PDB file of C-alpha atoms in Angstrom:
ATOM      1  CA  MET A 232      -0.213 108.837  83.662  1.00  0.00           C
ATOM      2  CA  GLY A 233      -1.724 109.784  86.948  1.00  0.00           C
ATOM      3  CA  ALA A 234       0.594 110.062  89.858  1.00  0.00           C
ATOM      4  CA  ASN A 235       3.285 108.499  87.664  1.00  0.00           C
ATOM      5  CA  GLY A 236       3.346 111.362  85.132  1.00  0.00           C
ATOM      6  CA  LYS A 237       3.716 111.147  81.377  1.00  0.00           C
ATOM      7  CA  LYS A 238       3.364 107.896  79.485  1.00  0.00           C
ATOM      8  CA  ARG A 239       3.919 106.922  75.883  1.00  0.00           C
ATOM      9  CA  PHE A 240       1.460 104.754  73.964  1.00  0.00           C
ATOM     10  CA  GLY A 241       3.608 101.641  74.332  1.00  0.00           C
ATOM     11  CA  GLU A 242       3.928 102.131  78.081  1.00  0.00           C
ATOM     12  CA  LEU A 243       0.153 102.420  78.428  1.00  0.00           C
ATOM     13  CA  LYS A 244      -0.334  99.350  76.248  1.00  0.00           C
ATOM     14  CA  ALA A 245       2.039  97.374  78.480  1.00  0.00           C
ATOM     15  CA  LEU A 246      -0.009  98.370  81.536  1.00  0.00           C
ATOM     16  CA  ILE A 247      -3.206  97.089  79.862  1.00  0.00           C
ATOM     17  CA  PRO A 248      -2.002  93.994  77.996  1.00  0.00           C
ATOM     18  CA  ASP A 249      -5.431  92.753  76.838  1.00  0.00           C
ATOM     19  CA  ILE A 250      -6.395  96.010  75.109  1.00  0.00           C
ATOM     20  CA  THR A 251      -5.989  96.326  71.350  1.00  0.00           C
ATOM     21  CA  ASP A 252      -4.050  99.205  69.838  1.00  0.00           C
ATOM     22  CA  LYS A 253      -7.238 100.503  68.220  1.00  0.00           C
ATOM     23  CA  MET A 254      -9.253 100.451  71.459  1.00  0.00           C
ATOM     24  CA  LEU A 255      -6.474 102.156  73.406  1.00  0.00           C
ATOM     25  CA  SER A 256      -6.221 104.811  70.720  1.00  0.00           C
ATOM     26  CA  VAL A 257     -10.008 105.366  70.735  1.00  0.00           C
ATOM     27  CA  GLN A 258     -10.104 105.606  74.528  1.00  0.00           C
ATOM     28  CA  LEU A 259      -7.171 108.033  74.692  1.00  0.00           C
ATOM     29  CA  LYS A 260      -8.803 110.240  72.050  1.00  0.00           C
ATOM     30  CA  SER A 261     -12.056 110.244  74.027  1.00  0.00           C
ATOM     31  CA  LEU A 262     -10.245 111.074  77.271  1.00  0.00           C
ATOM     32  CA  GLU A 263      -8.431 113.895  75.473  1.00  0.00           C
ATOM     33  CA  GLU A 264     -11.711 115.280  74.109  1.00  0.00           C
ATOM     34  CA  ASP A 265     -13.162 115.191  77.624  1.00  0.00           C
ATOM     35  CA  GLY A 266     -10.202 117.153  78.990  1.00  0.00           C
ATOM     36  CA  ILE A 267      -9.001 114.303  81.190  1.00  0.00           C
ATOM     37  CA  VAL A 268      -5.809 113.514  79.273  1.00  0.00           C
ATOM     38  CA  SER A 269      -3.456 115.808  77.383  1.00  0.00           C
ATOM     39  CA  ARG A 270      -1.534 114.624  74.339  1.00  0.00           C
ATOM     40  CA  LYS A 271       1.772 116.124  73.303  1.00  0.00           C
ATOM     41  CA  VAL A 272       3.368 115.299  69.950  1.00  0.00           C
ATOM     42  CA  PHE A 273       7.095 115.922  69.573  1.00  0.00           C
ATOM     43  CA  PRO A 274       8.350 116.827  66.077  1.00  0.00           C
ATOM     44  CA  GLU A 275      10.808 113.956  65.858  1.00  0.00           C
ATOM     45  CA  ILE A 276      11.322 111.067  63.497  1.00  0.00           C
ATOM     46  CA  PRO A 277       9.779 108.752  64.406  1.00  0.00           C
ATOM     47  CA  PRO A 278       7.173 110.949  66.098  1.00  0.00           C
ATOM     48  CA  ARG A 279       7.048 110.727  69.882  1.00  0.00           C
ATOM     49  CA  VAL A 280       3.711 111.203  71.650  1.00  0.00           C
ATOM     50  CA  GLU A 281       3.223 111.534  75.396  1.00  0.00           C
ATOM     51  CA  TYR A 282      -0.015 111.353  77.345  1.00  0.00           C
ATOM     52  CA  GLU A 283      -0.579 112.867  80.755  1.00  0.00           C
ATOM     53  CA  LEU A 284      -3.517 113.482  83.065  1.00  0.00           C
ATOM     54  CA  THR A 285      -4.668 117.083  83.014  1.00  0.00           C
ATOM     55  CA  GLU A 286      -5.388 119.017  86.188  1.00  0.00           C
ATOM     56  CA  HIS A 287      -9.046 118.086  85.645  1.00  0.00           C
ATOM     57  CA  GLY A 288      -8.071 114.433  85.130  1.00  0.00           C
ATOM     58  CA  LEU A 289      -6.091 114.385  88.359  1.00  0.00           C
ATOM     59  CA  THR A 290      -9.312 115.172  90.255  1.00  0.00           C
ATOM     60  CA  LEU A 291     -10.550 111.700  89.218  1.00  0.00           C
ATOM     61  CA  LEU A 292      -7.704 109.874  90.980  1.00  0.00           C
ATOM     62  CA  PRO A 293      -9.510 109.569  94.344  1.00  0.00           C
ATOM     63  CA  VAL A 294     -12.529 108.052  92.571  1.00  0.00           C
ATOM     64  CA  VAL A 295     -10.416 105.568  90.598  1.00  0.00           C
ATOM     65  CA  GLU A 296      -8.399 104.673  93.697  1.00  0.00           C
ATOM     66  CA  SER A 297     -11.629 104.067  95.618  1.00  0.00           C
ATOM     67  CA  ILE A 298     -12.955 101.768  92.882  1.00  0.00           C
ATOM     68  CA  ALA A 299      -9.624  99.885  92.796  1.00  0.00           C
ATOM     69  CA  LYS A 300      -9.728  99.478  96.588  1.00  0.00           C
ATOM     70  CA  TRP A 301     -13.268  98.089  96.333  1.00  0.00           C
ATOM     71  CA  GLY A 302     -12.127  95.638  93.672  1.00  0.00           C
ATOM     72  CA  ARG A 303      -9.203  94.438  95.782  1.00  0.00           C
ATOM     73  CA  MET A 304     -11.513  93.902  98.776  1.00  0.00           C
ATOM     74  CA  LYS A 305     -13.903  91.926  96.569  1.00  0.00           C
ATOM     75  CA  VAL A 306     -11.062  89.703  95.348  1.00  0.00           C
ATOM     76  CA  GLU A 307      -9.889  89.116  98.924  1.00  0.00           C
ATOM     77  CA  LYS A 308     -13.424  88.283 100.050  1.00  0.00           C
ATOM     78  CA  GLU A 309     -14.229  85.949  97.154  1.00  0.00           C
ATOM     79  CA  GLY A 310     -10.726  84.631  96.630  1.00  0.00           C
ATOM     80  CA  ARG A 311     -10.851  85.141  92.886  1.00  0.00           C
ATOM     81  CA  VAL A 312     -11.140  87.811  90.241  1.00  0.00           C
ATOM     82  CA  VAL A 313     -14.709  88.131  88.986  1.00  0.00           C
ATOM     83  CA  LEU A 314     -14.853  89.274  85.366  1.00  0.00           C
ATOM     84  CA  ASP A 315     -18.597  89.011  84.732  1.00  0.00           C
ATOM     85  CA  GLU A 316     -21.402  89.449  87.218  1.00  0.00           C
TER      86      GLU A 316
END
């Protein structure tokens, strides 16, 4: 998704290895309901589903990129990834 375009469920799962299938599914459904992600189901066997950021979702990229930049600076400053603060 994002600047990288359409992603299938398995591709998203690979990008977030610690997430469960159920949690990813719940989050994608919520993002779809909020108009941030679109979901397209292809009438194939087995069914193929693709997710993509909507135009509205793309407006969030600068915010997410800013948060990611902050996180990288924090890791550089502290020399470690901080999971709980």
